[in-house]
PDB file of C-alpha atoms in Angstrom:
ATOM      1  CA  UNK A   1      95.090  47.319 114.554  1.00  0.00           C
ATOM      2  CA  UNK A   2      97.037  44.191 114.503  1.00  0.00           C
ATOM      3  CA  UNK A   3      95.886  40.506 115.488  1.00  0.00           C
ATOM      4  CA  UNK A   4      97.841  40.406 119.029  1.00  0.00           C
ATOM      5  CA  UNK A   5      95.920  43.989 119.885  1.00  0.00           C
ATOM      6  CA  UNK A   6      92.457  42.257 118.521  1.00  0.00           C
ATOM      7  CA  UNK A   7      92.809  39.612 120.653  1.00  0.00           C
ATOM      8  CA  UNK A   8      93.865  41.639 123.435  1.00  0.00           C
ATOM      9  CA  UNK A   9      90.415  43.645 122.710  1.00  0.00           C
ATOM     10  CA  UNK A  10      88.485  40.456 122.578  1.00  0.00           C
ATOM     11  CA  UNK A  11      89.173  38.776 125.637  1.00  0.00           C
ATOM     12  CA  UNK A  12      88.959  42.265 127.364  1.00  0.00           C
ATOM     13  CA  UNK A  13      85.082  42.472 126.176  1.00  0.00           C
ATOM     14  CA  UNK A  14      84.668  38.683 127.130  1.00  0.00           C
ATOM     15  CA  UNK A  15      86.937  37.860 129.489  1.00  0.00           C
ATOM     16  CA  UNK A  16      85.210  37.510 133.186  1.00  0.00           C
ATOM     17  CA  UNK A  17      85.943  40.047 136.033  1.00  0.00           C
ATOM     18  CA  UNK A  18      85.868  39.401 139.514  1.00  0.00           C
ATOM     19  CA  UNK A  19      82.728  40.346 141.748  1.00  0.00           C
ATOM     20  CA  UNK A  20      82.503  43.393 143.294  1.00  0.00           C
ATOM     21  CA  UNK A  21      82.716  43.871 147.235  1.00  0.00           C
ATOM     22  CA  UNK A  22      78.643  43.298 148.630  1.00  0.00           C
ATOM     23  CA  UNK A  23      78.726  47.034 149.550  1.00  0.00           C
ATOM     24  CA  UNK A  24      78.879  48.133 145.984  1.00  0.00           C
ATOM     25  CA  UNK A  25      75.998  46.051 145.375  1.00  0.00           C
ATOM     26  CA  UNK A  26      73.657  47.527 148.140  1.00  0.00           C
ATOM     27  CA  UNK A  27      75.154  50.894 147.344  1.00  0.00           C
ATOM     28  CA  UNK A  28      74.063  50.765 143.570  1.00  0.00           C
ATOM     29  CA  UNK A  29      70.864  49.281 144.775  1.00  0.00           C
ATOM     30  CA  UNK A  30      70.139  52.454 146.852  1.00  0.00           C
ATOM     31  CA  UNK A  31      71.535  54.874 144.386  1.00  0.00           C
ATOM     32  CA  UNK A  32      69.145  53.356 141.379  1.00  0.00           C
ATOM     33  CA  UNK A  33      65.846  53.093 144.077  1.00  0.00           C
ATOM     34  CA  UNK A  34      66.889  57.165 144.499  1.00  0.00           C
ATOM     35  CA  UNK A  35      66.678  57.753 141.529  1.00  0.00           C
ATOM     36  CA  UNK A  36      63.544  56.686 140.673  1.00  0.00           C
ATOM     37  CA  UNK A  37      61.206  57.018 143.781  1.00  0.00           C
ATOM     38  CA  UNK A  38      61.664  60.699 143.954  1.00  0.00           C
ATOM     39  CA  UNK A  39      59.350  62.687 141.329  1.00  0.00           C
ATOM     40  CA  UNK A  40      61.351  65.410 140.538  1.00  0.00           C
ATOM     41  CA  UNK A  41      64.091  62.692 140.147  1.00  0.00           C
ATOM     42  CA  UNK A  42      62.495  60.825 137.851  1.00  0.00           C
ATOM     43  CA  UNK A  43      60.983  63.170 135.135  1.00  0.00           C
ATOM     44  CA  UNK A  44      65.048  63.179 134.177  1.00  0.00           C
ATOM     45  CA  UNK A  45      65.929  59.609 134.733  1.00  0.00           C
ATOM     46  CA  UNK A  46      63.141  58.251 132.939  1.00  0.00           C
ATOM     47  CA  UNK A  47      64.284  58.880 129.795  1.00  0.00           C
ATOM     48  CA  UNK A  48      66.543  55.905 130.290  1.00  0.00           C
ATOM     49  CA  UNK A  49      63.699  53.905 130.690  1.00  0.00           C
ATOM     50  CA  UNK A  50      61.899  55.407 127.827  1.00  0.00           C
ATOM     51  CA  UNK A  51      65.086  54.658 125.760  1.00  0.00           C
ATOM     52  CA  UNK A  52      64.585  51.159 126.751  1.00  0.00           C
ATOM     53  CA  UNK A  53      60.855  51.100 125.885  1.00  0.00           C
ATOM     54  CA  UNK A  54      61.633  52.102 122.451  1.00  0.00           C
ATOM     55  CA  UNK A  55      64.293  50.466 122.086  1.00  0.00           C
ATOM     56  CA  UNK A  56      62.499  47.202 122.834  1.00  0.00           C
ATOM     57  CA  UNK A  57      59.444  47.881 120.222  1.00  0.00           C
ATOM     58  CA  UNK A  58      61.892  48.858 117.537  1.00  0.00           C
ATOM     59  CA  UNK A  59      63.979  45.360 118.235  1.00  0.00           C
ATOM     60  CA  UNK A  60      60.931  42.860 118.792  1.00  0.00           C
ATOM     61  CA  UNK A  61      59.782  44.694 115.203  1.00  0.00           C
ATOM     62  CA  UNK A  62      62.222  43.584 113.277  1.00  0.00           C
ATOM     63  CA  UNK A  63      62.728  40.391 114.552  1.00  0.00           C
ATOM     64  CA  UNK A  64      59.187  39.731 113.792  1.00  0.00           C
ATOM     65  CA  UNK A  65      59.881  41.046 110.396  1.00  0.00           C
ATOM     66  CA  UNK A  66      58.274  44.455 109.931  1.00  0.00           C
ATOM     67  CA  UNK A  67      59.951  47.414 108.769  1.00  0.00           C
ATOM     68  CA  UNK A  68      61.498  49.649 111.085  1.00  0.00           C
ATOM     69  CA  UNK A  69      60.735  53.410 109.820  1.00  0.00           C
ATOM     70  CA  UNK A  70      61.765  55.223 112.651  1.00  0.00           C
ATOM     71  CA  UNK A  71      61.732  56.487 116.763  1.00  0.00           C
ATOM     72  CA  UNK A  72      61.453  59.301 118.745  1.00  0.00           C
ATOM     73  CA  UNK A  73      61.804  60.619 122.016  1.00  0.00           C
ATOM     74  CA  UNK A  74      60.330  63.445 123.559  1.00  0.00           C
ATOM     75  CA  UNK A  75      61.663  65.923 126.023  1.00  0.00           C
ATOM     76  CA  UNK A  76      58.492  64.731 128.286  1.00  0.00           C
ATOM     77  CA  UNK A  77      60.016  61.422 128.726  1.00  0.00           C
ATOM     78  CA  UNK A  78      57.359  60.134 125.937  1.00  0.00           C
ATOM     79  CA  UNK A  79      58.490  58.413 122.644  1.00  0.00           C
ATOM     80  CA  UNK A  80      57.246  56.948 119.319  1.00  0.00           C
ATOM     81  CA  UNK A  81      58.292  53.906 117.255  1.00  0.00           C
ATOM     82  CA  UNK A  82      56.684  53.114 114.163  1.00  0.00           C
ATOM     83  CA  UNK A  83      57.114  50.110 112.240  1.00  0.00           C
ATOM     84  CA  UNK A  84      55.483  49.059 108.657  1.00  0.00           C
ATOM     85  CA  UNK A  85      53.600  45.729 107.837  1.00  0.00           C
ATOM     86  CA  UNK A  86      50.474  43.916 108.881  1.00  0.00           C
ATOM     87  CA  UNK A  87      48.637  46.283 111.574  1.00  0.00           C
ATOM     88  CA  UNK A  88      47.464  42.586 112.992  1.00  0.00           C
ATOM     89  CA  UNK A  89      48.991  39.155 113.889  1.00  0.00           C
ATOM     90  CA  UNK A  90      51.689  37.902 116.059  1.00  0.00           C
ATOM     91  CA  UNK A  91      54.102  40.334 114.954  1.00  0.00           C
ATOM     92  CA  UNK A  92      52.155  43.194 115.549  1.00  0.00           C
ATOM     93  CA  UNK A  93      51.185  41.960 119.129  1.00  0.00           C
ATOM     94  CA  UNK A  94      54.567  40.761 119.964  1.00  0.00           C
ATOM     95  CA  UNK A  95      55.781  44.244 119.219  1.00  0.00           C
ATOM     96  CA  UNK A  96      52.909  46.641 121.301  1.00  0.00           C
ATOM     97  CA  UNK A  97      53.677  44.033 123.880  1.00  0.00           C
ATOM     98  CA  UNK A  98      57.622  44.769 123.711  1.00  0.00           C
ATOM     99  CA  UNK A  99      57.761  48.283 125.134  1.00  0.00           C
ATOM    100  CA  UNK A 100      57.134  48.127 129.116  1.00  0.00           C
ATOM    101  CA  UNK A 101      58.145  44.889 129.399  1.00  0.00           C
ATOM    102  CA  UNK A 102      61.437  45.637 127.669  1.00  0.00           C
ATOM    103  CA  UNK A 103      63.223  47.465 130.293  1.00  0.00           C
ATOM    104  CA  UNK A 104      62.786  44.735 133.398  1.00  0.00           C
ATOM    105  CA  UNK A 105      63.980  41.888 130.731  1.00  0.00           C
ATOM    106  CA  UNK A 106      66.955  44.145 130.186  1.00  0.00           C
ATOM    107  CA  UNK A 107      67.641  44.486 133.417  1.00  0.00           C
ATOM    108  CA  UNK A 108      67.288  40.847 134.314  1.00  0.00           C
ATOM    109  CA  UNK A 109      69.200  40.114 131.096  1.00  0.00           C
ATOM    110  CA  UNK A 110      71.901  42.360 132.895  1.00  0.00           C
ATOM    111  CA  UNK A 111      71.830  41.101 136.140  1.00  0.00           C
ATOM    112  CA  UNK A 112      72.651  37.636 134.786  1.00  0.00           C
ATOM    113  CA  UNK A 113      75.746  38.756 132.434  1.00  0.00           C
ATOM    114  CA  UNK A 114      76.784  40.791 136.196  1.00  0.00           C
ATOM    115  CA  UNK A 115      76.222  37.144 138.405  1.00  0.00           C
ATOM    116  CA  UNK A 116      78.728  35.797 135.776  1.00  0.00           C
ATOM    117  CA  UNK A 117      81.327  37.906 136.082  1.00  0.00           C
ATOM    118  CA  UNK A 118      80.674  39.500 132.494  1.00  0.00           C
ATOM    119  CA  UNK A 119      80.608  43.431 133.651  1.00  0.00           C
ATOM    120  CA  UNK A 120      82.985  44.636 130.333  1.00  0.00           C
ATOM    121  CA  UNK A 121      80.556  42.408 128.065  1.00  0.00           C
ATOM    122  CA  UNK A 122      77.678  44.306 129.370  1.00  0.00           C
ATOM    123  CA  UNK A 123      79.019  48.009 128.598  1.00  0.00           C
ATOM    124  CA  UNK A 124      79.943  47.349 125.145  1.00  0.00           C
ATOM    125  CA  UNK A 125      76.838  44.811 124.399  1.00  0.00           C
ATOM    126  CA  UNK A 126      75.264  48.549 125.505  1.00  0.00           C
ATOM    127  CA  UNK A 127      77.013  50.555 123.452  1.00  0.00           C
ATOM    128  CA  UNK A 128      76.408  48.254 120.583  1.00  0.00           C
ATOM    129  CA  UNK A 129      72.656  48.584 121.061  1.00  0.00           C
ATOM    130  CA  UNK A 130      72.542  52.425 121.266  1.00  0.00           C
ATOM    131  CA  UNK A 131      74.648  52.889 118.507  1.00  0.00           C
ATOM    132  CA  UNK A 132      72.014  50.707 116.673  1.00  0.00           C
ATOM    133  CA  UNK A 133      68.999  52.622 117.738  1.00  0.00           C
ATOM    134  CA  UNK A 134      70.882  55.877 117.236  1.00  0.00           C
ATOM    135  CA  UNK A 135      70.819  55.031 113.235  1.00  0.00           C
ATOM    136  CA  UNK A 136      67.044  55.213 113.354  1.00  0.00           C
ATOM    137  CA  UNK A 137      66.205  57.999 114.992  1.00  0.00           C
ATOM    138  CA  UNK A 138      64.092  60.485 113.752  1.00  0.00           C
ATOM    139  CA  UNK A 139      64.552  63.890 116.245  1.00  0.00           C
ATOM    140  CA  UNK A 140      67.481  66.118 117.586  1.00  0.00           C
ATOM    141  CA  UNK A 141      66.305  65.443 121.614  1.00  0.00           C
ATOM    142  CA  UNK A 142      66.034  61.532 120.381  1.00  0.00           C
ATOM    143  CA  UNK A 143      69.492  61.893 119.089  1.00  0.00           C
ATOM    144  CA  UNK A 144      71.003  64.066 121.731  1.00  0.00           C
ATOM    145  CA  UNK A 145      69.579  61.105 124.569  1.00  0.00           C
ATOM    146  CA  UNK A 146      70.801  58.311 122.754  1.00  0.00           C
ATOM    147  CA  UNK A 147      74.454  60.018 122.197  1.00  0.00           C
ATOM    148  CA  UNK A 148      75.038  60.844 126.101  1.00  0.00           C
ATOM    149  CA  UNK A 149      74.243  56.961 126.793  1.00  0.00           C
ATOM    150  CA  UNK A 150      76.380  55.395 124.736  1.00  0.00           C
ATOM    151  CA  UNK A 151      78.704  58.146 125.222  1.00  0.00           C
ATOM    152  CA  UNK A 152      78.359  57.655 129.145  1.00  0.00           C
ATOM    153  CA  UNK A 153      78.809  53.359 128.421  1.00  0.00           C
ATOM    154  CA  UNK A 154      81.597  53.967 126.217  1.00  0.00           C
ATOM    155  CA  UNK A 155      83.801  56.292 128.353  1.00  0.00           C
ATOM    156  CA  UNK A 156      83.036  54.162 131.244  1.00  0.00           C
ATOM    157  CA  UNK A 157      83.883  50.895 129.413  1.00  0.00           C
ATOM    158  CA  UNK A 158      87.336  52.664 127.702  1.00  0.00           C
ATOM    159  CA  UNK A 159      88.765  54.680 130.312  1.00  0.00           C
ATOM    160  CA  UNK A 160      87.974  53.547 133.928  1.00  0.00           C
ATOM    161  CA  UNK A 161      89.046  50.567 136.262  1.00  0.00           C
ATOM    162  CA  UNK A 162      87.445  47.386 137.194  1.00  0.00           C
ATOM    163  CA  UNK A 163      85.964  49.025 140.214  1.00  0.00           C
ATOM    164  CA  UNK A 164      84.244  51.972 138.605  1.00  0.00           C
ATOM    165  CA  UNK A 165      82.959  49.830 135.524  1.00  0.00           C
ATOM    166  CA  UNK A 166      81.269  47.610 137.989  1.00  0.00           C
ATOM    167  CA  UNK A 167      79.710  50.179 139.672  1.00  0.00           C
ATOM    168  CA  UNK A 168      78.418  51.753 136.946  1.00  0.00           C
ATOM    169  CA  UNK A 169      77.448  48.266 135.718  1.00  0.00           C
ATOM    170  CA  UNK A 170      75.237  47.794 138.603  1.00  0.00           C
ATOM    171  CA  UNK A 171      74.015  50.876 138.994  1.00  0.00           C
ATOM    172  CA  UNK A 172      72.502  50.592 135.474  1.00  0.00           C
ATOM    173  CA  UNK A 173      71.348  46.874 136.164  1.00  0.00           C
ATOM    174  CA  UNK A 174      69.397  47.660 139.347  1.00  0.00           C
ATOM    175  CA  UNK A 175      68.136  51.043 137.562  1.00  0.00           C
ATOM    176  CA  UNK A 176      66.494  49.195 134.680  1.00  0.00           C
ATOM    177  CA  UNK A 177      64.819  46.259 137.279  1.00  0.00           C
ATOM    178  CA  UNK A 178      63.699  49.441 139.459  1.00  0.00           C
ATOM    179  CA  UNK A 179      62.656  51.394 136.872  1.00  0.00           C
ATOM    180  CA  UNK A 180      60.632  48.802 134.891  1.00  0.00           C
ATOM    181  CA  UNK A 181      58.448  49.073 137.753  1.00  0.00           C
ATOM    182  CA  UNK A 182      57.282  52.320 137.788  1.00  0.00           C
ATOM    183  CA  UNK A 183      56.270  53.249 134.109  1.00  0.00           C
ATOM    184  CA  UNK A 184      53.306  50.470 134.324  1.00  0.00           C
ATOM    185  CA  UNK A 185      51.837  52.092 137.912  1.00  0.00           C
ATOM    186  CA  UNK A 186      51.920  55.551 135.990  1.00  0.00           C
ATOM    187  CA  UNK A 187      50.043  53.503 133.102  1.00  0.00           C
ATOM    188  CA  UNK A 188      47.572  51.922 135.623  1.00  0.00           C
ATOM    189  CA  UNK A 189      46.465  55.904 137.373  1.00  0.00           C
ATOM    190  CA  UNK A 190      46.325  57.312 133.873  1.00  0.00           C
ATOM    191  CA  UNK A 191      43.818  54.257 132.830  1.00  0.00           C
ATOM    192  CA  UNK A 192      41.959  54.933 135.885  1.00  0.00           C
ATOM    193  CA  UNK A 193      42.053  58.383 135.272  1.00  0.00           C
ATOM    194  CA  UNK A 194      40.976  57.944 131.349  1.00  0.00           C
ATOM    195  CA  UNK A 195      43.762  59.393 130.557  1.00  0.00           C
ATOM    196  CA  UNK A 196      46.184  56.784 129.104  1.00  0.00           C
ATOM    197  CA  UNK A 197      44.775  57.732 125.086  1.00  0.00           C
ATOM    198  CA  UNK A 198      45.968  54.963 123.032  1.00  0.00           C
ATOM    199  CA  UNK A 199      48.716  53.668 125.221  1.00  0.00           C
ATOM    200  CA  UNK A 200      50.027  49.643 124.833  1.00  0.00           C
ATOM    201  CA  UNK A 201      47.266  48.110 126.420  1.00  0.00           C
ATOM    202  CA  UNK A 202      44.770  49.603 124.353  1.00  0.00           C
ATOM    203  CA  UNK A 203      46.522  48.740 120.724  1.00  0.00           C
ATOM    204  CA  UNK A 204      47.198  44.815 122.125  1.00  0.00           C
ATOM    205  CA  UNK A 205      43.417  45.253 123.590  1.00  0.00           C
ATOM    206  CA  UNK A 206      41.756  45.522 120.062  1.00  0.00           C
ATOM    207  CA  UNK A 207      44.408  42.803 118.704  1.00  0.00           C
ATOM    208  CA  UNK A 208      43.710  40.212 120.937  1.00  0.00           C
ATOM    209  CA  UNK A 209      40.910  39.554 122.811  1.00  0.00           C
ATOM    210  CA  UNK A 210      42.801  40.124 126.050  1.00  0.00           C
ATOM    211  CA  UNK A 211      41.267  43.220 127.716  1.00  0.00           C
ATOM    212  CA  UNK A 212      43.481  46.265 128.463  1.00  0.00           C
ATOM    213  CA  UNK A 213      43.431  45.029 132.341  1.00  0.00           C
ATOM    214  CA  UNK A 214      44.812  41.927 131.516  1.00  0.00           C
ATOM    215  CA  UNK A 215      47.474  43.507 129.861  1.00  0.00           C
ATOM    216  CA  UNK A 216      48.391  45.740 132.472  1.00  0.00           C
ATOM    217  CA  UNK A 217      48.227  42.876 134.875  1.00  0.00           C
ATOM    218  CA  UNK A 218      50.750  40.495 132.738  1.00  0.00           C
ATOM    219  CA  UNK A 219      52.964  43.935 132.528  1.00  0.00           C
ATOM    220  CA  UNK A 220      53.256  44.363 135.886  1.00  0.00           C
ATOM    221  CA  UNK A 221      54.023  40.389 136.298  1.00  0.00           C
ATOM    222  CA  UNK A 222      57.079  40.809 134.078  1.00  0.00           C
ATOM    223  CA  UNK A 223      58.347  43.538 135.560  1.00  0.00           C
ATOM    224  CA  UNK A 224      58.037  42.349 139.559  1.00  0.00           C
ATOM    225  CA  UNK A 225      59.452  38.971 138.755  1.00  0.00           C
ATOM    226  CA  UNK A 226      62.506  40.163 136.913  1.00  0.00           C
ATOM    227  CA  UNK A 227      63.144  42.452 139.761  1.00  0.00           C
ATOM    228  CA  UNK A 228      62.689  39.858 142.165  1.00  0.00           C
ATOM    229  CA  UNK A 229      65.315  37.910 140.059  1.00  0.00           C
ATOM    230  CA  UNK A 230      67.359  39.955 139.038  1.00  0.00           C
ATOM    231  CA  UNK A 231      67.942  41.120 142.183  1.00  0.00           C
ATOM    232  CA  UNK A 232      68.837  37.244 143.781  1.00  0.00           C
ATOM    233  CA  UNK A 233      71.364  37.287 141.088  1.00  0.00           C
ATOM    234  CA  UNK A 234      72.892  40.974 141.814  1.00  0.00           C
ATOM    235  CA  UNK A 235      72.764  40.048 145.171  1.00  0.00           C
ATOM    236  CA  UNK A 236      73.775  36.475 144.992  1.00  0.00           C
ATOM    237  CA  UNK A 237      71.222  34.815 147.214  1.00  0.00           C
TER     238      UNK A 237
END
């Protein structure tokens, strides 16, 4: 590939694009709030979410220095990411504390690269990530998941138009800001149900002195102010 077609490549990836008509917007909205509301719905598309949720433990753990040693996902929409170092401290809390508030960061994270005209940036920034998390995990369904997604991100950000990548852009956006919501209601009836086993709450409960409660509450905090704005920025309000 020479310079002139690096460059070209470049300032495709970074280069602005103009906003989508307002329709698109509220369309993507509804399409993302479908496909999460719905129960039958969901026990597919939550394994975006869940992709997301591991995704976010497996980055906060090696930022904080652990050891990454591998993540799965389950057909059930559940997953696993274990990491290797001090089973106390910051690091440890920081990553428990990454999962359910991963996905409504991402989102919001992705709302504000869509406000500023970045839609191209946002696909390949995706792809990027997948590819990263693909290299560490650990089971055939937790491969096959991670391969349609950045498969699905890469076709869309190779082969399609301006129009179509910003739809799928936002679709994905509002998805991850409506579907950060829902994980840590499910959470909240299985805890009430005593049936939640060793979920988040209860690892960053016996580090910290926080109770489980409180950790459910500051989980649901995260996730209903990034979709609050998140959304202002999608919508541009």
């Amino acid at each position: 590939m020479g310079t002139t077609s690096i460059a070209e490549l470049w300032d495709r990836v970074v280069g602005g694009q103009p906003a989508p008509p307002g329709w698109l917007v509220w369309v993507t909205a509804a399409v993302a709030l479908a496909g999460v509301v719905p129960h039958g719905v969901w026990r597919v598309t939550r394994n975006a979410v869940t992709i997301a949720h591991e995704g976010g433990h497996a980055l906060v753990a090696l930022v904080c220095g652990r050891r990454l040693q591998g993540i799965r996902l389950h057909s059930d929409t559940s997953g696993l990411t274990v990491s290797r170092g001090k089973p106390y401290g910051a690091g440890m809390v920081c990553t428990a504390a990454a999962g359910y508030t991963a996905p409504p960061l991402l989102g919001l994270a992705g709302a504000g690269l869509l406000a500023t005209g970045h839609i191209t940036a946002l696909l390949w920034g995706a792809v990027a990530l997948l590819l990263a998390m693909l290299v560490m995990i650990r089971n055939a369904y937790g491969a096959l998941a991670v391969v349609v997604a950045g498969g699905a991100f890469f076709l869309v950000s190779w082969l399609t138009g301006p129009a179509v990548q910003a739809g799928f852009g936002y679709l994905v956006v509002w998805f991850l800001l409506v579907g950060g919501v829902r994980p840590v209601f499910e959470l909240q009836g299985k805890r009430r149900r005593r049936a939640s086993g060793d979920s988040d709450p209860d690892q960053l409960a016996r580090l910290t002195r926080i109770p489980a409660g409180g950790w459910l509450l500051c989980f649901h905090a995260v996730a209903l102010c990034a979709l609050l704005l998140g959304g202002r920025l999608l919508l541009g309000v």
